[in-house]
Coordinates of C-alpha atoms in Angstrom, one line a residue:
Chain M
M299 CA 16.5 43.2 -73.3
E300 CA 19.8 41.4 -72.8
K301 CA 21.4 42.2 -69.5
Y302 CA 25.2 42.3 -69.0
W303 CA 27.2 42.2 -65.8
N304 CA 30.0 44.3 -67.4
Q305 CA 28.6 45.7 -70.6
E306 CA 31.8 47.6 -71.6
I307 CA 33.9 44.4 -71.5
E308 CA 31.3 42.0 -72.8
T309 CA 30.4 44.1 -75.8
M310 CA 33.9 45.6 -76.5
S311 CA 35.1 45.9 -80.1
R312 CA 37.6 43.4 -81.2
E313 CA 40.3 46.1 -81.6
D314 CA 39.8 47.4 -78.1
M315 CA 39.8 43.9 -76.7
K316 CA 43.0 43.0 -78.5
K317 CA 44.6 46.2 -77.2
L318 CA 43.6 45.3 -73.6
Q319 CA 44.9 41.7 -74.1
D320 CA 48.2 42.9 -75.6
E321 CA 48.9 45.2 -72.6
R322 CA 47.9 42.6 -70.1
L323 CA 49.8 39.8 -71.7
V324 CA 53.0 41.7 -71.9
A325 CA 52.8 42.6 -68.2
Q326 CA 51.8 39.1 -67.2
V327 CA 54.7 37.4 -69.0
K328 CA 57.0 39.8 -67.2
H329 CA 55.4 39.0 -63.9
V330 CA 55.6 35.3 -64.4
Y331 CA 59.2 35.3 -65.7
E332 CA 60.4 37.4 -62.8
N333 CA 58.5 35.4 -60.1
V334 CA 58.2 31.8 -61.2
E335 CA 61.5 29.9 -61.6
Y336 CA 59.8 26.9 -63.1
Y337 CA 58.4 29.0 -65.9
R338 CA 61.5 31.0 -66.3
N339 CA 63.4 27.8 -67.0
L340 CA 60.9 26.7 -69.6
M341 CA 61.2 30.0 -71.4
D342 CA 64.9 30.0 -71.2
E343 CA 65.0 26.5 -72.6
K344 CA 62.9 27.7 -75.5
G345 CA 65.1 30.8 -75.9
V346 CA 62.2 33.2 -75.3
K347 CA 62.6 36.4 -73.2
P348 CA 59.8 38.6 -71.9
D349 CA 60.9 41.3 -74.3
D350 CA 60.1 39.0 -77.2
I351 CA 56.4 39.1 -76.3
K352 CA 55.1 42.5 -77.5
S353 CA 51.5 41.6 -78.2
T354 CA 49.1 38.6 -78.4
D355 CA 50.6 38.0 -81.9
D356 CA 53.7 36.7 -80.1
L357 CA 51.7 34.3 -77.9
H358 CA 52.8 31.3 -79.9
K359 CA 56.4 31.9 -79.0
L360 CA 55.7 30.9 -75.4
P361 CA 56.2 27.3 -74.2
F362 CA 53.1 25.3 -73.3
L363 CA 52.3 24.3 -69.7
S364 CA 50.7 20.9 -69.1
K365 CA 49.0 19.1 -66.2
A366 CA 52.3 17.2 -65.8
D367 CA 54.1 20.5 -65.2
L368 CA 51.5 21.3 -62.5
R369 CA 52.2 18.0 -60.8
D370 CA 55.9 18.5 -61.1
A371 CA 55.7 21.9 -59.6
Y372 CA 53.3 20.8 -56.8
P373 CA 52.7 22.5 -54.5
Y374 CA 54.4 25.9 -54.7
G375 CA 56.5 25.7 -57.9
L376 CA 54.2 27.8 -60.0
L377 CA 53.3 30.3 -57.3
A378 CA 53.9 33.9 -58.5
K379 CA 53.1 35.8 -55.3
P380 CA 54.3 35.4 -51.8
L381 CA 52.0 33.1 -49.7
S382 CA 51.4 36.0 -47.4
E383 CA 49.5 37.7 -50.2
C384 CA 47.4 34.6 -51.0
V385 CA 44.0 34.2 -49.4
R386 CA 42.7 30.9 -50.8
I387 CA 43.6 27.5 -52.1
Q388 CA 41.3 25.4 -54.3
S389 CA 42.1 22.0 -55.7
T390 CA 41.2 19.5 -58.4
S391 CA 39.5 16.3 -57.5
G392 CA 42.7 14.4 -58.1
T393 CA 41.0 11.5 -59.7
T394 CA 43.6 11.1 -62.4
G395 CA 46.6 11.3 -60.1
K396 CA 48.2 13.8 -57.8
R397 CA 46.1 16.7 -56.9
V398 CA 46.7 20.1 -58.5
V399 CA 46.4 23.0 -56.0
A400 CA 45.7 26.6 -57.2
F401 CA 46.4 29.7 -55.2
Y402 CA 44.4 33.0 -55.2
T403 CA 45.0 36.5 -54.0
Q404 CA 42.0 38.6 -53.1
H405 CA 42.3 40.1 -56.6
D406 CA 42.2 36.6 -58.1
I407 CA 39.1 35.7 -56.1
D408 CA 37.4 39.0 -57.2
L409 CA 38.0 38.4 -60.9
W410 CA 36.9 34.8 -60.6
E411 CA 33.7 35.8 -58.9
D412 CA 33.2 38.6 -61.4
C413 CA 33.4 36.0 -64.2
C414 CA 30.7 33.9 -62.4
A415 CA 28.6 37.1 -62.0
R416 CA 28.7 37.5 -65.8
A417 CA 27.5 33.9 -66.2
I418 CA 24.6 34.4 -63.8
T419 CA 23.6 37.6 -65.4
A420 CA 23.7 36.0 -68.8
A421 CA 21.3 33.3 -67.5
G422 CA 18.9 36.1 -66.5
G423 CA 19.9 36.4 -62.9
T424 CA 19.4 39.7 -61.0
E425 CA 19.1 40.8 -57.4
E426 CA 15.5 39.6 -57.5
D427 CA 16.6 36.0 -57.8
V428 CA 17.1 33.2 -55.4
C429 CA 20.2 31.2 -56.4
Q430 CA 20.5 27.6 -55.1
V431 CA 24.1 26.5 -55.4
C432 CA 24.4 22.7 -55.1
Y433 CA 27.9 22.3 -56.5
G434 CA 30.2 20.9 -53.8
Y435 CA 31.7 23.5 -51.5
G436 CA 35.2 23.1 -50.3
L437 CA 38.3 22.4 -52.3
F438 CA 36.2 21.9 -55.4
T439 CA 35.8 25.3 -57.2
G440 CA 32.1 24.8 -58.2
G441 CA 30.5 25.8 -55.0
P442 CA 32.8 28.7 -54.0
G443 CA 32.8 30.1 -57.5
L444 CA 29.1 30.3 -58.1
N445 CA 28.5 31.3 -54.5
G446 CA 30.7 34.3 -55.0
G447 CA 29.2 35.2 -58.3
S448 CA 25.7 34.9 -56.9
H449 CA 26.7 37.3 -54.1
K450 CA 28.1 39.8 -56.6
V451 CA 24.9 39.8 -58.6
G452 CA 23.0 40.3 -55.3
C453 CA 20.9 37.1 -55.6
L454 CA 19.7 35.6 -52.4
T455 CA 22.1 32.7 -52.2
L456 CA 21.3 29.3 -50.9
P457 CA 24.7 27.6 -50.3
M458 CA 23.3 24.0 -50.3
S459 CA 26.4 22.2 -51.5
S460 CA 25.6 18.7 -53.0
G461 CA 23.7 15.8 -51.6
N462 CA 20.6 15.2 -49.6
T463 CA 18.4 15.6 -52.7
E464 CA 15.0 15.6 -51.0
R465 CA 16.2 18.4 -48.8
Q466 CA 17.4 20.3 -51.9
I467 CA 13.9 20.1 -53.3
T468 CA 12.3 21.1 -50.0
F469 CA 14.4 24.2 -49.9
M470 CA 13.9 24.8 -53.6
R471 CA 10.1 24.8 -53.0
D472 CA 9.9 26.6 -49.6
L473 CA 12.3 29.4 -50.5
G474 CA 11.3 29.8 -54.1
A475 CA 14.7 29.2 -55.7
T476 CA 14.7 30.6 -59.3
I477 CA 18.3 29.6 -60.4
L478 CA 19.9 26.3 -59.9
C479 CA 23.7 25.8 -60.1
C480 CA 25.2 22.2 -60.1
T481 CA 26.6 19.6 -62.3
P482 CA 24.3 18.5 -65.2
S483 CA 24.1 15.0 -63.9
Y484 CA 23.0 16.2 -60.5
A485 CA 20.4 18.5 -62.1
A486 CA 19.0 15.4 -63.9
Y487 CA 18.9 13.6 -60.6
I488 CA 17.2 16.6 -58.9
G489 CA 14.6 16.6 -61.7
E490 CA 14.0 12.9 -61.3
T491 CA 13.6 13.1 -57.5
L492 CA 11.2 16.1 -57.9
H493 CA 8.9 14.0 -59.9
D494 CA 9.4 10.9 -57.7
M495 CA 8.3 13.0 -54.7
G496 CA 5.0 13.6 -56.6
Y497 CA 5.7 17.3 -57.6
T498 CA 5.7 18.8 -61.1
T499 CA 7.4 21.9 -62.4
D500 CA 4.3 23.9 -61.3
D501 CA 5.5 23.3 -57.7
I502 CA 8.8 25.1 -58.2
K503 CA 9.8 28.5 -59.3
L504 CA 13.1 27.6 -61.1
K505 CA 13.6 29.5 -64.4
A506 CA 17.2 28.8 -65.2
G507 CA 20.1 26.5 -64.4
I508 CA 23.8 27.0 -64.7
F509 CA 25.4 23.6 -65.2
G510 CA 29.0 22.6 -65.7
A511 CA 32.1 20.8 -64.4
E512 CA 31.5 17.8 -66.6
P513 CA 30.7 17.2 -70.3
W514 CA 27.1 17.0 -71.3
T515 CA 25.2 16.7 -74.5
E516 CA 22.4 18.8 -76.2
E517 CA 20.1 15.9 -75.5
M518 CA 20.9 16.0 -71.8
R519 CA 20.1 19.8 -72.0
H520 CA 16.7 19.2 -73.4
S521 CA 15.9 16.5 -71.0
I522 CA 16.9 18.7 -68.0
E523 CA 15.1 21.7 -69.4
Q524 CA 11.9 19.6 -69.6
S525 CA 12.2 17.9 -66.3
L526 CA 12.8 21.1 -64.3
G527 CA 10.9 23.5 -66.6
I528 CA 13.9 25.8 -67.0
K529 CA 16.4 27.1 -69.5
A530 CA 19.7 25.3 -69.0
Y531 CA 23.0 27.2 -69.5
D532 CA 26.4 25.7 -69.8
I533 CA 29.4 27.1 -67.8
Y534 CA 33.0 26.2 -68.3
G535 CA 36.1 26.5 -66.3
L536 CA 38.9 24.5 -64.6
T537 CA 40.7 24.8 -61.3
E538 CA 44.0 25.5 -63.0
T539 CA 42.6 28.7 -64.6
S540 CA 40.4 29.7 -61.6
G541 CA 37.3 27.6 -61.7
P542 CA 33.9 28.0 -63.3
G543 CA 33.3 31.2 -65.3
V544 CA 36.2 31.0 -67.7
S545 CA 33.4 30.9 -70.2
F546 CA 29.6 30.9 -70.0
E547 CA 26.5 30.6 -72.1
C548 CA 24.1 33.4 -73.1
S549 CA 20.4 33.2 -74.2
E550 CA 21.5 32.0 -77.7
Q551 CA 22.7 28.7 -76.1
T552 CA 25.1 28.1 -79.0
G553 CA 28.4 28.0 -77.2
M554 CA 30.1 29.7 -74.3
H555 CA 31.5 33.3 -74.4
I556 CA 35.1 33.3 -73.1
N557 CA 36.0 36.1 -70.7
E558 CA 38.8 37.2 -73.0
D559 CA 39.8 40.1 -70.8
H560 CA 41.1 37.5 -68.4
F561 CA 41.8 34.4 -70.5
I562 CA 43.2 34.3 -74.0
P563 CA 42.1 31.1 -75.8
E564 CA 44.0 29.2 -78.5
I565 CA 43.1 26.0 -80.3
I566 CA 46.1 23.7 -81.1
N567 CA 46.7 20.5 -82.8
P568 CA 47.1 18.2 -79.8
D569 CA 49.8 16.1 -81.5
T570 CA 52.0 18.8 -83.0
G571 CA 51.2 21.8 -80.8
E572 CA 50.6 23.9 -84.0
V573 CA 48.0 26.7 -83.5
L574 CA 44.9 26.1 -85.6
P575 CA 42.7 28.7 -87.3
E576 CA 39.3 29.6 -85.9
G577 CA 36.7 27.0 -86.7
E578 CA 38.9 24.0 -86.5
V579 CA 38.6 21.3 -83.8
G580 CA 41.6 21.0 -81.5
E581 CA 42.8 21.2 -77.9
L582 CA 41.9 24.3 -76.0
V583 CA 44.8 26.3 -74.5
F584 CA 44.4 29.2 -72.1
T585 CA 46.6 32.0 -71.0
S586 CA 45.5 33.9 -67.9
I587 CA 46.5 37.5 -68.3
T588 CA 45.2 39.0 -65.0
K589 CA 45.7 36.3 -62.3
E590 CA 48.3 37.2 -59.8
A591 CA 49.0 34.1 -57.6
F592 CA 48.7 31.3 -60.1
P593 CA 49.0 32.7 -63.6
L594 CA 49.2 29.9 -66.2
L595 CA 50.6 30.8 -69.6
R596 CA 49.5 28.6 -72.5
Y597 CA 48.0 25.9 -70.3
R598 CA 46.8 22.8 -72.2
T599 CA 43.3 22.0 -71.0
R600 CA 43.0 18.6 -72.9
D601 CA 39.5 19.7 -73.8
L602 CA 38.7 19.4 -77.4
C603 CA 36.5 22.2 -78.9
V604 CA 36.1 24.8 -81.6
L605 CA 36.3 28.6 -81.3
S606 CA 34.0 31.0 -83.2
R607 CA 33.8 34.8 -83.6
K608 CA 30.4 34.6 -85.4
K609 CA 28.2 37.5 -84.3
C610 CA 26.0 36.5 -81.4
S611 CA 22.4 37.6 -81.0
C612 CA 23.0 38.5 -77.4
G613 CA 25.3 41.4 -78.4
R614 CA 28.4 40.0 -76.6
T615 CA 31.5 40.3 -78.7
L616 CA 33.5 37.8 -76.6
I617 CA 34.7 34.8 -78.6
K618 CA 32.7 31.6 -78.2
M619 CA 33.9 28.1 -77.6
S620 CA 31.8 25.1 -78.4
K621 CA 30.8 22.6 -75.7
P622 CA 33.9 20.5 -75.3
M623 CA 33.5 17.2 -77.1
G624 CA 35.1 15.7 -74.0
R625 CA 38.3 16.1 -72.2
S626 CA 40.9 14.2 -74.1
D627 CA 41.5 12.0 -71.1
D628 CA 37.8 11.1 -71.0
M629 CA 38.2 9.6 -74.5
L630 CA 38.4 5.9 -74.6
I631 CA 40.2 4.1 -77.4
I632 CA 38.3 0.8 -77.9
R633 CA 39.5 -1.5 -80.6
G634 CA 41.4 1.4 -82.1
V635 CA 38.3 3.6 -82.3
N636 CA 38.0 6.9 -80.4
V637 CA 34.9 6.8 -78.1
F638 CA 33.5 9.6 -76.0
P639 CA 31.0 8.7 -73.3
S640 CA 29.0 11.7 -74.5
Q641 CA 28.3 10.0 -77.8
I642 CA 26.7 7.1 -76.0
E643 CA 24.7 9.5 -73.8
T644 CA 23.3 11.2 -77.0
V645 CA 22.0 7.9 -78.3
L646 CA 20.5 6.9 -75.0
I647 CA 18.5 10.0 -74.5
E648 CA 17.4 10.0 -78.2
Q649 CA 16.0 6.5 -77.7
G650 CA 14.1 7.4 -74.5
Y651 CA 16.5 6.0 -72.0
S652 CA 17.7 7.6 -68.7
P653 CA 21.0 9.5 -69.0
N654 CA 22.3 7.4 -66.1
Y655 CA 24.5 4.7 -67.6
L656 CA 27.7 2.8 -66.9
I657 CA 30.3 1.9 -69.5
E658 CA 32.5 -1.0 -68.7
V659 CA 35.6 -1.6 -70.9
D660 CA 37.7 -4.6 -70.5
R661 CA 40.1 -6.8 -72.6
V662 CA 39.2 -10.4 -73.1
N663 CA 41.5 -12.6 -75.3
N664 CA 43.4 -9.5 -76.5
T665 CA 40.2 -7.9 -77.7
D666 CA 38.6 -4.8 -76.1
T667 CA 35.1 -5.3 -74.9
L668 CA 32.5 -2.5 -74.5
D669 CA 29.6 -3.2 -72.2
I670 CA 27.0 -0.6 -71.6
N671 CA 24.6 -0.9 -68.6
V672 CA 21.4 1.0 -69.4
E673 CA 18.5 1.5 -67.1
M674 CA 15.4 0.0 -68.8
N675 CA 12.5 2.3 -69.5
P676 CA 9.6 1.2 -67.4
E677 CA 7.1 2.5 -70.0
Q678 CA 8.6 0.0 -72.5
F679 CA 8.6 -2.9 -70.1
S680 CA 7.1 -6.1 -71.6
D681 CA 6.4 -9.4 -70.0
K682 CA 7.9 -11.1 -73.1
V683 CA 11.6 -11.8 -73.0
K684 CA 12.0 -11.4 -76.7
D685 CA 10.6 -7.9 -76.6
M686 CA 13.2 -6.9 -74.0
Q687 CA 16.0 -8.5 -75.9
E688 CA 14.8 -6.7 -79.0
Q689 CA 15.2 -3.4 -77.1
E690 CA 18.8 -4.3 -76.1
K691 CA 19.6 -5.2 -79.7
S692 CA 18.1 -2.1 -81.3
L693 CA 19.9 0.1 -78.8
A694 CA 23.2 -1.7 -79.5
Q695 CA 22.6 -1.1 -83.2
A696 CA 22.0 2.6 -82.7
I697 CA 25.1 2.9 -80.6
K698 CA 27.1 1.0 -83.2
L699 CA 25.9 3.5 -85.9
M700 CA 27.2 6.3 -83.7
L701 CA 30.6 4.7 -82.7
G702 CA 31.4 2.3 -85.4
I703 CA 32.0 -0.5 -83.0
N704 CA 29.6 -3.1 -81.5
P705 CA 28.8 -2.7 -77.9
K706 CA 27.0 -5.1 -75.6
V707 CA 24.0 -3.5 -74.1
H708 CA 22.6 -4.7 -70.8
L709 CA 19.3 -3.5 -69.5
V710 CA 19.2 -3.1 -65.7
S711 CA 16.5 -2.0 -63.3
P712 CA 15.2 1.6 -63.3
K713 CA 17.3 3.8 -60.9
S714 CA 19.7 1.0 -60.1
I715 CA 22.7 2.9 -61.4
T716 CA 24.2 5.1 -58.7
R717 CA 23.1 8.8 -59.0
S718 CA 25.8 11.4 -58.9
E719 CA 25.6 14.4 -56.7
G720 CA 28.8 15.8 -58.2
K721 CA 30.8 14.7 -61.1
A722 CA 29.3 11.5 -62.5
V723 CA 31.3 8.3 -62.9
R724 CA 30.3 6.9 -66.3
V725 CA 33.2 4.7 -67.2
I726 CA 35.0 1.7 -65.6
D727 CA 38.1 0.8 -67.6
R728 CA 39.4 -2.5 -66.4
R729 CA 42.1 -2.8 -69.1
K730 CA 44.4 -0.7 -66.9
L731 CA 44.4 -3.5 -64.4
H732 CA 45.9 -5.9 -66.9
D733 CA 48.7 -3.5 -68.1
Chain B
M113 CA -13.8 -10.9 -69.9
A114 CA -12.8 -14.0 -68.1
N115 CA -9.1 -13.3 -68.5
A116 CA -6.8 -13.3 -65.5
K117 CA -4.4 -10.5 -64.8
Q118 CA -0.7 -11.3 -64.5
I119 CA 1.9 -8.9 -63.0
S120 CA 5.4 -8.9 -64.6
V121 CA 8.3 -7.4 -62.7
F122 CA 11.8 -6.6 -64.1
V123 CA 14.5 -8.0 -61.9
D124 CA 18.3 -7.6 -62.3
N125 CA 20.4 -10.8 -62.7
K126 CA 22.1 -10.2 -59.4
P127 CA 21.9 -11.7 -55.9
N128 CA 19.0 -10.7 -53.7
Q129 CA 16.8 -9.2 -56.5
L130 CA 13.9 -11.7 -56.1
T131 CA 14.2 -11.3 -52.3
G132 CA 13.4 -7.6 -52.7
V133 CA 10.2 -8.2 -54.6
M134 CA 9.1 -10.9 -52.2
K135 CA 9.6 -8.6 -49.3
V136 CA 7.2 -6.1 -50.8
I137 CA 4.7 -8.9 -51.5
K138 CA 5.0 -10.1 -47.9
E139 CA 4.9 -6.7 -46.3
N140 CA 1.6 -6.0 -48.1
K141 CA 0.2 -9.4 -47.1
L142 CA -0.4 -10.4 -50.7
N143 CA -0.6 -14.0 -51.7
I144 CA 1.0 -15.4 -54.9
R145 CA -1.2 -17.9 -56.7
A146 CA 1.1 -18.6 -59.7
L147 CA 4.6 -17.8 -60.5
S148 CA 7.2 -18.2 -63.2
L149 CA 10.6 -16.6 -63.7
A150 CA 12.1 -16.1 -67.2
D151 CA 15.8 -15.4 -67.3
T152 CA 18.3 -14.0 -69.7
S153 CA 22.0 -13.4 -69.0
D154 CA 21.2 -9.8 -68.2
F155 CA 17.9 -9.7 -66.4
G156 CA 14.9 -11.8 -65.4
I157 CA 11.2 -11.2 -65.8
L158 CA 9.2 -12.4 -62.8
R159 CA 5.6 -13.2 -63.7
I160 CA 3.0 -13.7 -60.9
I161 CA -0.7 -13.9 -60.4
V162 CA -1.7 -12.6 -57.0
N163 CA -4.9 -12.3 -55.0
D164 CA -5.0 -8.5 -55.5
T165 CA -3.5 -7.3 -58.7
D166 CA -4.2 -3.6 -58.4
K167 CA -2.7 -3.4 -54.9
A168 CA 0.4 -5.5 -55.9
S169 CA 1.0 -3.5 -59.0
D170 CA 0.7 -0.3 -57.0
V171 CA 3.0 -1.2 -54.1
L172 CA 5.7 -2.7 -56.4
K173 CA 5.7 0.5 -58.5
K174 CA 6.0 2.6 -55.4
A175 CA 9.0 0.4 -54.4
G176 CA 10.7 1.4 -57.6
Y177 CA 10.1 -1.7 -59.7
A178 CA 9.2 -1.7 -63.4
V179 CA 5.9 -3.4 -63.5
T180 CA 3.5 -4.3 -66.3
V181 CA 0.1 -5.9 -66.0
T182 CA -1.0 -8.3 -68.8
E183 CA -4.2 -10.2 -69.5
V184 CA -3.5 -13.9 -69.7
L185 CA -5.7 -17.0 -69.9
A186 CA -5.8 -19.4 -67.0
I187 CA -7.1 -22.9 -67.6
S188 CA -7.7 -26.0 -65.6
I189 CA -7.2 -29.4 -67.1
P190 CA -7.4 -33.0 -65.7
D191 CA -4.1 -34.3 -64.3
A192 CA -3.8 -37.1 -66.9
P193 CA -1.5 -38.0 -69.8
G194 CA -2.1 -36.2 -73.1
Q195 CA -4.1 -33.3 -71.6
L196 CA -1.5 -30.5 -72.3
S197 CA -1.1 -31.8 -75.8
R198 CA -4.8 -31.4 -76.3
V199 CA -4.6 -27.8 -75.2
L200 CA -1.7 -27.1 -77.6
D201 CA -3.5 -28.8 -80.4
I202 CA -6.5 -26.5 -79.9
L203 CA -4.2 -23.4 -80.1
G204 CA -2.4 -24.8 -83.1
S205 CA -5.6 -25.5 -85.0
E206 CA -6.6 -21.9 -84.6
N207 CA -3.1 -20.6 -85.5
V208 CA -2.7 -18.9 -82.2
N209 CA 1.0 -18.3 -81.3
L210 CA 2.0 -19.3 -77.8
E211 CA 4.4 -17.0 -76.1
Y212 CA 4.9 -18.9 -72.9
L213 CA 3.0 -21.0 -70.3
Y214 CA 3.5 -22.1 -66.8
A215 CA 1.8 -24.5 -64.4
F216 CA 0.4 -23.8 -61.0
T217 CA -1.4 -25.9 -58.4
G218 CA -5.1 -25.4 -58.2
A219 CA -7.6 -26.3 -55.5
S220 CA -7.9 -30.0 -56.6
D221 CA -5.2 -32.6 -56.8
K222 CA -7.0 -34.2 -59.7
A223 CA -6.5 -31.1 -61.9
V224 CA -3.6 -28.9 -63.0
S225 CA -3.8 -25.2 -63.8
F226 CA -1.9 -23.3 -66.4
V227 CA -1.3 -19.7 -67.2
I228 CA -1.2 -19.3 -70.9
R229 CA 0.2 -16.2 -72.7
V230 CA -0.9 -15.9 -76.3
D231 CA -1.0 -13.0 -78.7
D232 CA -4.7 -13.3 -79.4
N233 CA -6.6 -13.9 -76.1
S234 CA -10.1 -13.8 -77.6
T235 CA -9.5 -16.4 -80.3
A236 CA -7.8 -18.7 -77.8
E237 CA -10.6 -18.2 -75.3
T238 CA -13.3 -19.1 -77.8
A239 CA -11.3 -22.1 -79.0
F240 CA -10.9 -23.4 -75.4
T241 CA -14.5 -22.9 -74.6
N242 CA -15.5 -24.9 -77.8
G243 CA -12.9 -27.5 -77.0
G244 CA -14.3 -28.1 -73.5
I245 CA -11.3 -26.6 -71.6
I246 CA -12.2 -25.0 -68.3
I247 CA -11.2 -21.4 -68.2
L248 CA -10.5 -20.0 -64.7
T249 CA -11.8 -16.5 -63.9
E250 CA -10.0 -14.0 -61.7
K251 CA -12.5 -14.9 -59.0
D252 CA -11.7 -18.6 -59.4
I253 CA -8.0 -17.9 -58.9
T254 CA -8.5 -15.5 -56.0
E255 CA -10.7 -18.0 -54.2
M256 CA -8.3 -20.9 -54.7

C-alpha cells in the first residue's frame, strides 16, 4: 500500500493542480512585482505587467532569472519580505563564485520541510523509523531540510551531520537507524567503511536511503543498494528554490515527482530560451509559487533533464523529472566533445571499479588532455605488469566508446582517492589556469 | 609442491609508497628474502618473498594494500659464467614462457638464487629437475 504525506496534493487531478497553480502564480507574480525592485525592472524591460499573467499559460511571458542575477542582487536584492519576517538564511557552497544566500519566512521553512516529509514518506518512512541525517548541517540546505522533514513525519531523527564515518556506523548499529539521508558519494563511503569494519548488511537495520545534492548514476544506485542492503531514493533541490525536496523519488524509482503545488517546472532550450515540449531534454527552469521571502520566477537551474507525465505506478500524479544528466556547469568540453563525469562513473561501476575517481583535464600543446585516476580493483590485481596495463587499456577503451574521445587511465591504489563526506570533487580542470 | 610463494603489492608511483609497505613489514618483524620492483609510469608492483607469507599477506591487506600471492619457482645455480643461459635454454627447449625473473643472495657465496615466474610451473619444475638445476623449497628459503 503506497503511503502519501499529502494524498490530496500528491494524487490531485491535472485539472485541479493547474487551477491551484494558476491562482498561486497570479498572486506570486503580483507579490514579486510589488516587493522586488530587481524583478520589477526585469519585467518592465520585457514589457510585462502582473496583469498580463492570468494563468500558467502565460508563464513564458516572464523574464528568466539566472545565477548571475542572484549574484548581482546579493545579498538582499531579491528579498520579497521585510527581514523582520524572515527567520532563516541558507547558502550555496559558493564553489563556483560568490555565494548565493536564500531567505526563509516561517511559512517558507514549513513548506520546505513539508516537501521533505513527502520524500521521506515516499521512501517508506513513518513515525516508526529512525532517520539518520548525515548531510552537512549549517548553511548547506541538506541537513536542515531532511532534519525538518524527518521531524514532520515523526521519525526518530539522528542529526549526525557529515563526517566521522566510523561513528556514523556505530550510531547506525546501536540506535537501529532505518533510513539514511546523505549525498550518494557519502553513502558509498559509509557502505565501504561498514564492510571494512568487518560488518555486513545483517548488522544494520537500514531499509532505505534518500540521496541527493550531487549527480549520480543508476550504476551508483545499484552499487549503494547492494553495499548497504537498502532501496536508494533520489531527491532533488537547490538552495535557490528552497533546498532538497523540490522533487523526490517514489517506489517506482524512475524519476522524481516535482512538488508542483509549490514549484512549476519548465524545460527550455538552454541556447535560445524557447520552451520545449514534454519529453525533450533541456534546461530545467523553476517558478516557486508559494515562497514568500525568496520567490524566484523562472529560475534557470542549469540542470539538464526531461519531464514526463507518464502515469506512475505509485499513484502520484505529480509530474516527474529524470535524474539530471548533470548540471550544465559540471559539463566539461574536452577537444570539442561534451563530457559529463557521470558518464565516466557509469563505465567504472560497470567494469567493477570503485565509484571514487578523479578526472584531470589539462591543455598540453594546445590539445586538451583527459586523465582519469581510477582505484584498481584488488580482486583483479596481478603480479604481472602486462596484466595491469591491459586493465588500464581495456578501461580506457570502454570510456572511449562512451565519450568518443581517448582518455588516459591511471590505476592507483585502492582507497587512495579522497573520500567525500559531502559533495564529491571529481574533476580538476587545470585549463583555467592557462586562460 | 616445492614452489615458493611470492607476495606482490600494488604501489602508487609517488614518493613514500615503498616506505609504507616496508614499515608494515618491519612492524611485524618479517624478513624479506628476495625482492624486485617492476615499475610503469603509473604504478609499481613490488614482489617479495618473505619468511612468513601468510602473515605478511594478512598484515599488508589489513593495512589497505592490494596484495596477491603467486607460486613461483626459486632455483639456485653456481655463480659462474653461462649458468643463467643454461637455465633459460632449459625453459626454451620446453617452450615455457618466462614472465620475469630476479636474483637474490642465497646462503652461499658460490651460488646465486633466482626467482622465476613462468606460466607453467610444473613443466618448468620437471625440466629443471631433469636438467640438474637445484630447486629451492619454501623451507630452504625460510632457513637461509
